[in-house]
């Protein structure tokens, strides 16, 4: 092994200057982080003897990733969004916030401002055919007390794995609603069972996945934000049991406690009792929330979201 260029005084002085650590203005925390990140890039280049054409191909990749609006897809693909969840779990544990419904990643496909309804909603507009899903449950706190007027903000893919807004062929806010729980903390909705998501096959995330020998599939899932005044916001998902990718999610979002039973109802009496005329699926899932904590970091994440025009 040749001597480390990174450890020379000249390169260390370069890093200090690069990150502004030799001046008194700017943002001290950001300076330290930039210093670390640039030093880690230097180290990677040195340790792997990265050649200039390899380096510039990585820069072209990042440019294309941003231009394709896929940064939000690469982050879960690399397990970084899951790592943020594990960090929050750890911080909560330290603060004595334990139990309740497990969190899992938000992902990149939330759209703010979905229609609000009280108690119940229909998420599809009837223009797509598929297996009807009836989902219901109760929002409770950790002591078992129902949380009335909680907002269950739900979003999921259609039967082709596409999300409205990002898939312009779908109606506005298709499969997206905010449901306010009733006096007993209950919510329910009618929708269609989603299919799993797959990364755009010609996209930048899939390009890296292929180089890593990985696939870009997620199991079928339904996303939720559950919020109520005085409670910690919950970001989570449920997975649809039986999906071939249930425990092989490219975004690493599957967790114990988030795979409720799916009851496929084919009995004519059950179909009739539900007011339907075809077999349907039923899921019951209760959300257990924590009261606000003075010592755990907030779970309200500021993040750019699409807004439907
Ligand atoms: C999704 O639907 C999703 O939830 C995540 C995390 C990544 C890509 C697509
Ligand atoms: Fe999703």
GROMACS .gro file of C-alpha atoms and ligand atoms in nm:
model
  319
    1UNK     CA    1   0.000   0.000   0.000
    2UNK     CA    2   0.133   0.342  -0.096
    3UNK     CA    3   0.130   0.618   0.164
    4UNK     CA    4  -0.202   0.798   0.209
    5UNK     CA    5  -0.234   1.124   0.019
    6UNK     CA    6  -0.548   1.195   0.223
    7UNK     CA    7  -0.347   1.206   0.543
    8UNK     CA    8  -0.094   1.459   0.419
    9UNK     CA    9  -0.096   1.805   0.567
   10UNK     CA   10  -0.162   1.956   0.223
   11UNK     CA   11  -0.481   1.755   0.168
   12UNK     CA   12  -0.601   1.808   0.526
   13UNK     CA   13  -0.549   2.184   0.477
   14UNK     CA   14  -0.744   2.160   0.151
   15UNK     CA   15  -1.037   1.992   0.336
   16UNK     CA   16  -1.034   2.262   0.604
   17UNK     CA   17  -1.057   2.535   0.341
   18UNK     CA   18  -1.314   2.349   0.128
   19UNK     CA   19  -1.552   2.325   0.423
   20UNK     CA   20  -1.493   2.681   0.545
   21UNK     CA   21  -1.360   2.561   0.880
   22UNK     CA   22  -1.089   2.831   0.856
   23UNK     CA   23  -1.345   3.116   0.857
   24UNK     CA   24  -1.595   3.255   1.109
   25UNK     CA   25  -1.905   3.291   0.893
   26UNK     CA   26  -2.159   3.044   0.762
   27UNK     CA   27  -2.322   2.749   0.937
   28UNK     CA   28  -2.093   2.564   1.181
   29UNK     CA   29  -2.288   2.237   1.175
   30UNK     CA   30  -2.301   2.230   0.796
   31UNK     CA   31  -1.927   2.299   0.780
   32UNK     CA   32  -1.853   1.993   0.991
   33UNK     CA   33  -2.082   1.773   0.787
   34UNK     CA   34  -1.940   1.896   0.455
   35UNK     CA   35  -1.590   1.834   0.590
   36UNK     CA   36  -1.682   1.476   0.678
   37UNK     CA   37  -1.862   1.401   0.353
   38UNK     CA   38  -1.586   1.543   0.129
   39UNK     CA   39  -1.318   1.365   0.332
   40UNK     CA   40  -1.514   1.039   0.294
   41UNK     CA   41  -1.528   1.093  -0.084
   42UNK     CA   42  -1.153   1.155  -0.090
   43UNK     CA   43  -1.101   0.838   0.112
   44UNK     CA   44  -1.322   0.634  -0.120
   45UNK     CA   45  -1.134   0.763  -0.426
   46UNK     CA   46  -0.804   0.680  -0.261
   47UNK     CA   47  -0.894   0.337  -0.121
   48UNK     CA   48  -1.055   0.216  -0.446
   49UNK     CA   49  -0.812   0.401  -0.673
   50UNK     CA   50  -1.115   0.552  -0.847
   51UNK     CA   51  -1.019   0.664  -1.197
   52UNK     CA   52  -1.133   1.000  -1.340
   53UNK     CA   53  -1.371   0.846  -1.593
   54UNK     CA   54  -1.534   0.640  -1.316
   55UNK     CA   55  -1.571   0.950  -1.104
   56UNK     CA   56  -1.729   1.154  -1.385
   57UNK     CA   57  -1.968   0.874  -1.469
   58UNK     CA   58  -2.090   0.893  -1.108
   59UNK     CA   59  -2.141   1.270  -1.146
   60UNK     CA   60  -2.339   1.215  -1.469
   61UNK     CA   61  -2.546   0.962  -1.277
   62UNK     CA   62  -2.633   1.210  -1.003
   63UNK     CA   63  -2.723   1.474  -1.262
   64UNK     CA   64  -2.953   1.232  -1.444
   65UNK     CA   65  -3.101   1.112  -1.112
   66UNK     CA   66  -3.202   1.466  -1.019
   67UNK     CA   67  -3.329   1.548  -1.367
   68UNK     CA   68  -3.549   1.236  -1.352
   69UNK     CA   69  -3.677   1.342  -1.007
   70UNK     CA   70  -3.559   1.008  -0.863
   71UNK     CA   71  -3.365   1.116  -0.555
   72UNK     CA   72  -3.666   1.016  -0.344
   73UNK     CA   73  -3.649   0.670  -0.501
   74UNK     CA   74  -3.275   0.614  -0.460
   75UNK     CA   75  -3.281   0.696  -0.087
   76UNK     CA   76  -3.516   0.409   0.014
   77UNK     CA   77  -3.339   0.184  -0.241
   78UNK     CA   78  -3.015   0.239  -0.050
   79UNK     CA   79  -3.179   0.171   0.288
   80UNK     CA   80  -3.113   0.527   0.401
   81UNK     CA   81  -3.481   0.603   0.468
   82UNK     CA   82  -3.502   0.284   0.676
   83UNK     CA   83  -3.191   0.389   0.866
   84UNK     CA   84  -3.364   0.717   0.955
   85UNK     CA   85  -3.656   0.510   1.090
   86UNK     CA   86  -3.423   0.292   1.296
   87UNK     CA   87  -3.262   0.608   1.436
   88UNK     CA   88  -3.604   0.743   1.535
   89UNK     CA   89  -3.693   0.408   1.696
   90UNK     CA   90  -3.373   0.429   1.899
   91UNK     CA   91  -3.433   0.790   2.003
   92UNK     CA   92  -3.787   0.702   2.111
   93UNK     CA   93  -3.668   0.402   2.310
   94UNK     CA   94  -3.422   0.627   2.492
   95UNK     CA   95  -3.706   0.868   2.570
   96UNK     CA   96  -3.925   0.583   2.700
   97UNK     CA   97  -4.156   0.591   2.398
   98UNK     CA   98  -4.210   0.221   2.322
   99UNK     CA   99  -4.476  -0.002   2.172
  100UNK     CA  100  -4.753   0.120   1.949
  101UNK     CA  101  -4.779   0.075   1.575
  102UNK     CA  102  -4.435   0.045   1.412
  103UNK     CA  103  -4.332   0.328   1.183
  104UNK     CA  104  -4.205   0.266   0.836
  105UNK     CA  105  -4.084   0.491   0.557
  106UNK     CA  106  -4.297   0.754   0.382
  107UNK     CA  107  -4.151   0.697   0.036
  108UNK     CA  108  -4.152   0.949  -0.248
  109UNK     CA  109  -4.514   0.939  -0.370
  110UNK     CA  110  -4.722   1.133  -0.117
  111UNK     CA  111  -4.932   1.421  -0.248
  112UNK     CA  112  -5.049   1.685  -0.001
  113UNK     CA  113  -5.405   1.807   0.019
  114UNK     CA  114  -5.615   1.495  -0.049
  115UNK     CA  115  -5.991   1.532   0.006
  116UNK     CA  116  -6.107   1.519   0.371
  117UNK     CA  117  -6.400   1.308   0.485
  118UNK     CA  118  -6.550   1.215   0.821
  119UNK     CA  119  -6.539   0.853   0.934
  120UNK     CA  120  -6.534   0.683   0.597
  121UNK     CA  121  -6.437   0.729   0.235
  122UNK     CA  122  -6.429   0.565  -0.103
  123UNK     CA  123  -6.080   0.602  -0.250
  124UNK     CA  124  -6.147   0.488  -0.607
  125UNK     CA  125  -6.394   0.647  -0.847
  126UNK     CA  126  -6.525   0.324  -0.997
  127UNK     CA  127  -6.345   0.365  -1.330
  128UNK     CA  128  -6.095   0.087  -1.261
  129UNK     CA  129  -6.181  -0.278  -1.203
  130UNK     CA  130  -6.007  -0.500  -0.952
  131UNK     CA  131  -6.065  -0.675  -0.620
  132UNK     CA  132  -6.262  -0.445  -0.391
  133UNK     CA  133  -6.093  -0.374  -0.059
  134UNK     CA  134  -6.287  -0.284   0.254
  135UNK     CA  135  -6.050  -0.167   0.524
  136UNK     CA  136  -6.140  -0.048   0.872
  137UNK     CA  137  -5.996  -0.004   1.216
  138UNK     CA  138  -5.961   0.211   1.521
  139UNK     CA  139  -5.705   0.469   1.624
  140UNK     CA  140  -5.615   0.430   1.992
  141UNK     CA  141  -5.351   0.565   2.222
  142UNK     CA  142  -5.100   0.348   2.403
  143UNK     CA  143  -5.341   0.313   2.698
  144UNK     CA  144  -5.617   0.181   2.473
  145UNK     CA  145  -5.818   0.502   2.468
  146UNK     CA  146  -5.983   0.572   2.129
  147UNK     CA  147  -5.852   0.882   1.952
  148UNK     CA  148  -6.152   1.068   1.808
  149UNK     CA  149  -6.095   1.320   1.524
  150UNK     CA  150  -5.756   1.174   1.432
  151UNK     CA  151  -5.669   1.222   1.065
  152UNK     CA  152  -5.591   0.901   0.876
  153UNK     CA  153  -5.418   1.022   0.558
  154UNK     CA  154  -5.409   0.721   0.326
  155UNK     CA  155  -5.253   0.673  -0.018
  156UNK     CA  156  -5.179   0.371  -0.233
  157UNK     CA  157  -5.114   0.248  -0.586
  158UNK     CA  158  -5.375   0.128  -0.835
  159UNK     CA  159  -5.401  -0.225  -0.971
  160UNK     CA  160  -5.106  -0.153  -1.203
  161UNK     CA  161  -4.880  -0.029  -0.922
  162UNK     CA  162  -4.911   0.337  -1.029
  163UNK     CA  163  -4.983   0.636  -0.802
  164UNK     CA  164  -5.215   0.921  -0.903
  165UNK     CA  165  -5.042   1.252  -0.983
  166UNK     CA  166  -4.718   1.070  -1.072
  167UNK     CA  167  -4.922   0.858  -1.314
  168UNK     CA  168  -5.110   1.127  -1.509
  169UNK     CA  169  -5.356   0.872  -1.650
  170UNK     CA  170  -5.530   0.855  -1.311
  171UNK     CA  171  -5.796   1.099  -1.184
  172UNK     CA  172  -5.685   1.372  -0.942
  173UNK     CA  173  -5.637   1.236  -0.587
  174UNK     CA  174  -5.730   0.885  -0.702
  175UNK     CA  175  -5.666   0.644  -0.410
  176UNK     CA  176  -5.575   0.932  -0.177
  177UNK     CA  177  -5.797   1.056   0.110
  178UNK     CA  178  -5.781   1.207   0.456
  179UNK     CA  179  -6.034   1.038   0.684
  180UNK     CA  180  -6.124   1.187   1.021
  181UNK     CA  181  -6.192   0.921   1.284
  182UNK     CA  182  -6.534   0.920   1.451
  183UNK     CA  183  -6.612   0.955   1.822
  184UNK     CA  184  -6.485   0.598   1.883
  185UNK     CA  185  -6.165   0.661   1.688
  186UNK     CA  186  -6.289   0.450   1.398
  187UNK     CA  187  -6.217   0.489   1.027
  188UNK     CA  188  -6.316   0.282   0.728
  189UNK     CA  189  -6.277   0.298   0.355
  190UNK     CA  190  -6.359   0.123   0.033
  191UNK     CA  191  -6.094   0.095  -0.234
  192UNK     CA  192  -5.929  -0.155  -0.469
  193UNK     CA  193  -5.650  -0.389  -0.359
  194UNK     CA  194  -5.329  -0.231  -0.490
  195UNK     CA  195  -5.055  -0.406  -0.684
  196UNK     CA  196  -4.688  -0.376  -0.595
  197UNK     CA  197  -4.476  -0.090  -0.726
  198UNK     CA  198  -4.179  -0.138  -0.958
  199UNK     CA  199  -3.910   0.122  -1.029
  200UNK     CA  200  -3.931   0.274  -1.377
  201UNK     CA  201  -3.739   0.014  -1.586
  202UNK     CA  202  -3.547   0.280  -1.780
  203UNK     CA  203  -3.488   0.502  -1.477
  204UNK     CA  204  -3.172   0.587  -1.287
  205UNK     CA  205  -3.262   0.394  -0.971
  206UNK     CA  206  -3.321   0.076  -1.169
  207UNK     CA  207  -2.992   0.137  -1.350
  208UNK     CA  208  -2.802   0.120  -1.020
  209UNK     CA  209  -3.014  -0.170  -0.891
  210UNK     CA  210  -2.921  -0.373  -1.198
  211UNK     CA  211  -2.551  -0.302  -1.139
  212UNK     CA  212  -2.600  -0.425  -0.782
  213UNK     CA  213  -2.773  -0.743  -0.898
  214UNK     CA  214  -3.096  -0.631  -0.727
  215UNK     CA  215  -3.457  -0.587  -0.837
  216UNK     CA  216  -3.671  -0.274  -0.798
  217UNK     CA  217  -3.996  -0.425  -0.670
  218UNK     CA  218  -4.204  -0.343  -0.365
  219UNK     CA  219  -4.475  -0.568  -0.225
  220UNK     CA  220  -4.828  -0.429  -0.254
  221UNK     CA  221  -4.877  -0.183   0.031
  222UNK     CA  222  -5.091   0.103   0.165
  223UNK     CA  223  -4.938   0.418   0.316
  224UNK     CA  224  -5.065   0.612   0.617
  225UNK     CA  225  -4.995   0.928   0.809
  226UNK     CA  226  -5.196   0.922   1.132
  227UNK     CA  227  -5.207   1.246   1.325
  228UNK     CA  228  -5.403   1.402   1.610
  229UNK     CA  229  -5.341   1.703   1.834
  230UNK     CA  230  -5.129   1.603   2.134
  231UNK     CA  231  -5.001   1.284   1.967
  232UNK     CA  232  -4.684   1.192   1.784
  233UNK     CA  233  -4.744   1.176   1.410
  234UNK     CA  234  -4.724   0.819   1.283
  235UNK     CA  235  -4.587   0.744   0.936
  236UNK     CA  236  -4.641   0.385   0.837
  237UNK     CA  237  -4.761   0.134   0.578
  238UNK     CA  238  -4.932  -0.201   0.575
  239UNK     CA  239  -4.829  -0.473   0.334
  240UNK     CA  240  -5.074  -0.696   0.153
  241UNK     CA  241  -5.013  -1.048   0.281
  242UNK     CA  242  -4.931  -1.312   0.020
  243UNK     CA  243  -4.737  -1.078  -0.212
  244UNK     CA  244  -4.428  -1.246  -0.361
  245UNK     CA  245  -4.210  -0.950  -0.255
  246UNK     CA  246  -4.350  -0.932   0.100
  247UNK     CA  247  -4.009  -0.998   0.256
  248UNK     CA  248  -3.801  -0.886  -0.041
  249UNK     CA  249  -3.883  -0.513  -0.066
  250UNK     CA  250  -3.631  -0.303  -0.261
  251UNK     CA  251  -3.720  -0.015  -0.024
  252UNK     CA  252  -3.680  -0.218   0.299
  253UNK     CA  253  -4.012  -0.103   0.449
  254UNK     CA  254  -4.163  -0.437   0.558
  255UNK     CA  255  -4.180  -0.471   0.937
  256UNK     CA  256  -4.334  -0.713   1.182
  257UNK     CA  257  -4.670  -0.584   1.294
  258UNK     CA  258  -4.751  -0.429   0.957
  259UNK     CA  259  -4.882  -0.737   0.775
  260UNK     CA  260  -5.249  -0.769   0.870
  261UNK     CA  261  -5.456  -1.067   0.759
  262UNK     CA  262  -5.644  -1.021   0.433
  263UNK     CA  263  -5.985  -1.190   0.439
  264UNK     CA  264  -6.089  -1.275   0.083
  265UNK     CA  265  -6.468  -1.300   0.097
  266UNK     CA  266  -6.629  -1.518  -0.166
  267UNK     CA  267  -6.938  -1.628   0.026
  268UNK     CA  268  -7.252  -1.488  -0.147
  269UNK     CA  269  -7.411  -1.406   0.190
  270UNK     CA  270  -7.104  -1.206   0.298
  271UNK     CA  271  -7.097  -1.028  -0.041
  272UNK     CA  272  -7.465  -0.942  -0.009
  273UNK     CA  273  -7.424  -0.829   0.353
  274UNK     CA  274  -7.149  -0.590   0.242
  275UNK     CA  275  -7.379  -0.440  -0.019
  276UNK     CA  276  -7.151  -0.561  -0.299
  277UNK     CA  277  -7.199  -0.792  -0.596
  278UNK     CA  278  -6.852  -0.946  -0.631
  279UNK     CA  279  -6.597  -1.117  -0.407
  280UNK     CA  280  -6.395  -0.867  -0.204
  281UNK     CA  281  -6.106  -0.841   0.040
  282UNK     CA  282  -6.130  -0.718   0.397
  283UNK     CA  283  -5.855  -0.585   0.621
  284UNK     CA  284  -5.889  -0.464   0.979
  285UNK     CA  285  -5.599  -0.266   1.118
  286UNK     CA  286  -5.584  -0.056   1.434
  287UNK     CA  287  -5.332   0.224   1.480
  288UNK     CA  288  -5.179   0.277   1.825
  289UNK     CA  289  -5.033   0.624   1.876
  290UNK     CA  290  -4.806   0.780   2.135
  291UNK     CA  291  -4.877   1.099   2.319
  292UNK     CA  292  -4.639   1.387   2.247
  293UNK     CA  293  -4.308   1.352   2.426
  294UNK     CA  294  -4.090   1.631   2.560
  295UNK     CA  295  -3.774   1.420   2.524
  296UNK     CA  296  -3.812   1.236   2.192
  297UNK     CA  297  -3.741   1.420   1.865
  298UNK     CA  298  -4.047   1.522   1.663
  299UNK     CA  299  -4.184   1.276   1.407
  300UNK     CA  300  -4.320   1.561   1.195
  301UNK     CA  301  -4.079   1.563   0.903
  302UNK     CA  302  -4.045   1.871   0.683
  303UNK     CA  303  -4.005   1.738   0.333
  304UNK     CA  304  -4.098   1.868  -0.011
  305UNK     CA  305  -4.425   1.715  -0.129
  306UNK     CA  306  -4.606   1.733  -0.457
  307UNK     CA  307  -4.920   1.948  -0.451
  308UNK     CA  308  -5.188   1.854  -0.699
  309UNK     CA  309  -5.266   2.150  -0.928
  310LIG     C1  310  -4.329   0.345  -0.350
  310LIG     O1  311  -4.461   0.330  -0.367
  310LIG     C2  312  -4.284   0.353  -0.225
  310LIG     O2  313  -4.374   0.344  -0.127
  310LIG     C3  314  -4.147   0.367  -0.200
  310LIG     C4  315  -4.097   0.369  -0.062
  310LIG     C5  316  -4.059   0.375  -0.303
  310LIG     C6  317  -4.106   0.369  -0.431
  310LIG     C7  318  -4.240   0.355  -0.454
  311LIG    FE1  319  -4.570   0.332  -0.200
   0.00000   0.00000   0.00000
